[in-house]
Short mmCIF file of C-alpha atoms in Angstrom, two decimals:
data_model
loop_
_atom_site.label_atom_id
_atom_site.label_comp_id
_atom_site.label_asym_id
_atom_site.label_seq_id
_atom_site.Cartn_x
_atom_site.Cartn_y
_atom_site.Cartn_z
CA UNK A 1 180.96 96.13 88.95
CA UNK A 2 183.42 96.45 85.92
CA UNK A 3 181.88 94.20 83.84
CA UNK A 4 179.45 91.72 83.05
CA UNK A 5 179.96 88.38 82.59
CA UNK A 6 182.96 86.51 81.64
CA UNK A 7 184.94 85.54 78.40
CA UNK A 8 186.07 82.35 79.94
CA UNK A 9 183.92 79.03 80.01
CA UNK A 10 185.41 77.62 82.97
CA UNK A 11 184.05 73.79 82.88
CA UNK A 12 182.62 73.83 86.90
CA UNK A 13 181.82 77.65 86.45
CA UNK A 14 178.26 78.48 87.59
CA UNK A 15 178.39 81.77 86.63
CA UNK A 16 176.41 83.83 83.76
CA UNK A 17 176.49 84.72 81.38
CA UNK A 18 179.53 83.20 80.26
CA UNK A 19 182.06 83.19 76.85
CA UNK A 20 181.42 86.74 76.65
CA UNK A 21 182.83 88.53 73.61
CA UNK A 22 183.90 91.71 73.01
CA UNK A 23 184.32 95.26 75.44
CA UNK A 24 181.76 94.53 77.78
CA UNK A 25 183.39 97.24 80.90
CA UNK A 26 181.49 99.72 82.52
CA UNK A 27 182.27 103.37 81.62
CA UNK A 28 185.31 104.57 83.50
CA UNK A 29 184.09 108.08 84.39
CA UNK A 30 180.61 106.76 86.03
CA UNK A 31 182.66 104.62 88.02
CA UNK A 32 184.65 107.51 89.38
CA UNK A 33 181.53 109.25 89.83
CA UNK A 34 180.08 106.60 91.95
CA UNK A 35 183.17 106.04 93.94
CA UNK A 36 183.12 109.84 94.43
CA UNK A 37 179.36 109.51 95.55
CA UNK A 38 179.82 106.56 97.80
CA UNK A 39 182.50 108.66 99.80
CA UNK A 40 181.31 112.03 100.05
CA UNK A 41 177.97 110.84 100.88
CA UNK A 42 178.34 107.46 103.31
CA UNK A 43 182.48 108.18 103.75
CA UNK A 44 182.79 104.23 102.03
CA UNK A 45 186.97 103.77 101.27
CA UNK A 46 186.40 99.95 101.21
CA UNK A 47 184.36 97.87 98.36
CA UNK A 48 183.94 94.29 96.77
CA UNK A 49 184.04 93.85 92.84
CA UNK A 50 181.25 91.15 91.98
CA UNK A 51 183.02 90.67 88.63
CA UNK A 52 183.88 87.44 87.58
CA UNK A 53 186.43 88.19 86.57
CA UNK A 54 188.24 91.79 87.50
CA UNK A 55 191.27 91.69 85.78
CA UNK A 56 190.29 90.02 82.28
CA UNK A 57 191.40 93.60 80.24
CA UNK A 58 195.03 94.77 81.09
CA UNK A 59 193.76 97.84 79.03
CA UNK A 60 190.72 98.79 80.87
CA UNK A 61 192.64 98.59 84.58
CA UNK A 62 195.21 100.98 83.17
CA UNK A 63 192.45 102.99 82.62
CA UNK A 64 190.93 102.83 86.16
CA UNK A 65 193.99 102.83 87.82
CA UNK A 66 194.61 106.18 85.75
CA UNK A 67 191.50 107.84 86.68
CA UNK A 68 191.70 106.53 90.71
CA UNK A 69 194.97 108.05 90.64
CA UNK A 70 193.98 111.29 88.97
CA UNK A 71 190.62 111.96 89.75
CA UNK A 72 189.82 110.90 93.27
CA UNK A 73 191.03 112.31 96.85
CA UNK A 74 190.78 109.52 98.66
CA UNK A 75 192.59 106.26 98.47
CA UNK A 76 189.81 102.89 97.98
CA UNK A 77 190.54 99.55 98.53
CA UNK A 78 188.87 96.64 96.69
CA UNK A 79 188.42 93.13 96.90
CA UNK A 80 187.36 90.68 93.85
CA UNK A 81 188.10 87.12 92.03
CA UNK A 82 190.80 87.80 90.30
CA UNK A 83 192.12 85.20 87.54
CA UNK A 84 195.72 83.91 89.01
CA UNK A 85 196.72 82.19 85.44
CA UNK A 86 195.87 86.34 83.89
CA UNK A 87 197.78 88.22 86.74
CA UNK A 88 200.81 85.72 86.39
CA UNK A 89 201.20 86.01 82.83
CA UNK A 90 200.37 90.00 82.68
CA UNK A 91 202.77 91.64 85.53
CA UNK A 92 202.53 95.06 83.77
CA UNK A 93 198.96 94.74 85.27
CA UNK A 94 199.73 94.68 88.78
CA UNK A 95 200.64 98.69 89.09
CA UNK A 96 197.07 99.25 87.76
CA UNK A 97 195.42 97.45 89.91
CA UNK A 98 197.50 98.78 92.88
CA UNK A 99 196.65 102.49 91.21
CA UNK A 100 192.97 101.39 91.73
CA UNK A 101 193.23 100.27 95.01
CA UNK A 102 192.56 96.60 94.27
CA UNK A 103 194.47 94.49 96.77
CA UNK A 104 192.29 91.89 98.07
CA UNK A 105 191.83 89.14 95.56
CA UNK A 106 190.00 86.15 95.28
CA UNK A 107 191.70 83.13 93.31
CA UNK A 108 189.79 80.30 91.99
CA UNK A 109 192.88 78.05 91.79
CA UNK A 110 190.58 74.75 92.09
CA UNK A 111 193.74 72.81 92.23
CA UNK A 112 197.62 72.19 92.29
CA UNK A 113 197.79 69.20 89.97
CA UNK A 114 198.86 69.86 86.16
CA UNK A 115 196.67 66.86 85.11
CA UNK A 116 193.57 67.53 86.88
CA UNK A 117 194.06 71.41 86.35
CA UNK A 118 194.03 70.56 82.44
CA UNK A 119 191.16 68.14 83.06
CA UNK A 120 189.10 71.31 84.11
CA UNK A 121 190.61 73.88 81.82
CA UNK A 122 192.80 75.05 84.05
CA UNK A 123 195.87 74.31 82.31
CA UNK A 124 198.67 76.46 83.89
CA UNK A 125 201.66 74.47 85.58
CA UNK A 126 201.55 74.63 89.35
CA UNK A 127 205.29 75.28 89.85
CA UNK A 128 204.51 78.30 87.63
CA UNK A 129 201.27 78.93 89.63
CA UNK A 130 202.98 78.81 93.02
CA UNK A 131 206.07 80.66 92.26
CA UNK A 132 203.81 83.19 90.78
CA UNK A 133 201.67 83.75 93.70
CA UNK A 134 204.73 84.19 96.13
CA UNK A 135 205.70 86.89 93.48
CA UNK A 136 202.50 88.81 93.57
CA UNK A 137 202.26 88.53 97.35
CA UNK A 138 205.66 90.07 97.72
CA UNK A 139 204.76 92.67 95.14
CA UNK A 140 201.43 94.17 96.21
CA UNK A 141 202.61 93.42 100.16
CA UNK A 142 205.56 95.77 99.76
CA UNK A 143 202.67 98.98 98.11
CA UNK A 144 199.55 98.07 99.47
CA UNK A 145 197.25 96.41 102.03
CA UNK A 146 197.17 92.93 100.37
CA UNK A 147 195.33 89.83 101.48
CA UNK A 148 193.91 86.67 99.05
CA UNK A 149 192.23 83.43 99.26
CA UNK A 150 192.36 80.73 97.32
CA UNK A 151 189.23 77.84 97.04
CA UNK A 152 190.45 74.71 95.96
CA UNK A 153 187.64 72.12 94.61
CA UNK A 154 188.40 68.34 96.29
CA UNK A 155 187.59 65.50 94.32
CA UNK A 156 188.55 66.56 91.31
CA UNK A 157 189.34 63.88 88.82
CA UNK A 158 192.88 62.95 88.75
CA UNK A 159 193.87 63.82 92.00
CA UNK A 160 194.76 61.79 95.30
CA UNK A 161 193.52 62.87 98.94
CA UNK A 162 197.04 63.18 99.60
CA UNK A 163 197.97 65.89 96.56
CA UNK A 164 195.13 67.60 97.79
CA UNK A 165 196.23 67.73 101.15
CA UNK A 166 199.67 68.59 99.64
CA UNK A 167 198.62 71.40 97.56
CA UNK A 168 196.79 72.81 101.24
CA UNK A 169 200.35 72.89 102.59
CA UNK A 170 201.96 74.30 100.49
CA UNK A 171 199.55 77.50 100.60
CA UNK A 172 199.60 77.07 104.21
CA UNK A 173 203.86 77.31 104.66
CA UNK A 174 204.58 79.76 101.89
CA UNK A 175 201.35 82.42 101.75
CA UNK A 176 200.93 83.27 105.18
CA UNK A 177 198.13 85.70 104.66
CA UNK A 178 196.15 83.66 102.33
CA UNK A 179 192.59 81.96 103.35
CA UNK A 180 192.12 78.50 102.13
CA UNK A 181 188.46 77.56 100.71
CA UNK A 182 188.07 74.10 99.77
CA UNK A 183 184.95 72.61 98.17
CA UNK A 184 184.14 68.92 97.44
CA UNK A 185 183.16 68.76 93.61
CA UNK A 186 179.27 67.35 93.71
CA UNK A 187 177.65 65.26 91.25
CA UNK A 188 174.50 64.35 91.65
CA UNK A 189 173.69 60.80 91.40
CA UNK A 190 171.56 60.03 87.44
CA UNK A 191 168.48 58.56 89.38
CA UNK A 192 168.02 62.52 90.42
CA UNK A 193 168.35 63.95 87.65
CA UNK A 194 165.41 65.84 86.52
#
């Protein structure tokens, strides 16, 4: 882990603890160390960030993308969520985390409608959302192993079957290497309600 916890409050987010304030990252040197220790001693190149949310602090990347670079003799490669809306909008963040070795990301899209996407806090336009993911694919493919997937969250208020379906093809016919996770949103009915 890089962190704990997550400064978002994401409205469907079952995660804790969340609306976390302030520098809440884990010391960059004992994460070199442990790299270093997981390698030397088990020869482990490949590892999965539980963060919720690994690229939340364009500072704190630079930081471990500096130190990866500088202090380790091996090359990792990592796999995490990583916030599509953050990476889109912060593209001087994308060397750091190919410094680091982080190239398998996890996007929590939830959905490619602009009205149900603001309905759920999730407010950036999906022509900006798509043509940024084509973007980053192209990027990180061209410097590094890169794969993604993307969960989507069906039933979602606002949107049709058939714009879900839609938004499925489109991540189908333009992101080749990117798995598709869909989950049906779940509401439990008031009578079981405890």
């Amino acid at each position: 882990e890089w962190s704990r916890g997550c400064k978002f409050e994401c409205d469907f987010c079952n995660f804790t603890p969340l609306g976390v304030k302030g520098d809440n990252f884990r010391d960059v040197q004992d994460y070199i160390d442990n790299l270093k220790y997981l390698n030397d001693t088990f020869g482990v190149r490949t590892f999965f960030t539980a963060d919720s949310t690994g690229n939340v602090s364009p500072e704190k990347l630079e930081l471990f993308g500096n130190a990866t670079i500088g202090q380790l003799n091996f090359k990792p490669w990592i796999s995490g969520f990583t916030r599509a809306d953050l990476k889109i909008s912060n593209p001087k963040t994308w060397d750091s985390m190919i410094a680091m070795g982080y190239g398998g990301h996890h996007y929590g899209i939830e959905t490619l409608n602009h009205t149900t996407g603001k309905a759920v806090k999730k407010g950036m336009h999906p022509d900006k959302i798509k043509q940024g993911l084509k973007d980053i694919q192209d990027y990180f493919s061209a410097r590094m192993l890169y794969r993604s997937s993307i969960s989507l969250i069906a039933g979602l208020p606002y949107e049709t079957h058939e714009g879900f379906l839609q938004g499925v093809s489109w991540i189908y016919d333009n992101l080749p290497n990117t798995r598709v996770t869909s989950f049906p949103l779940w509401i439990p009915h008031p009578d079981n309600w405890n």
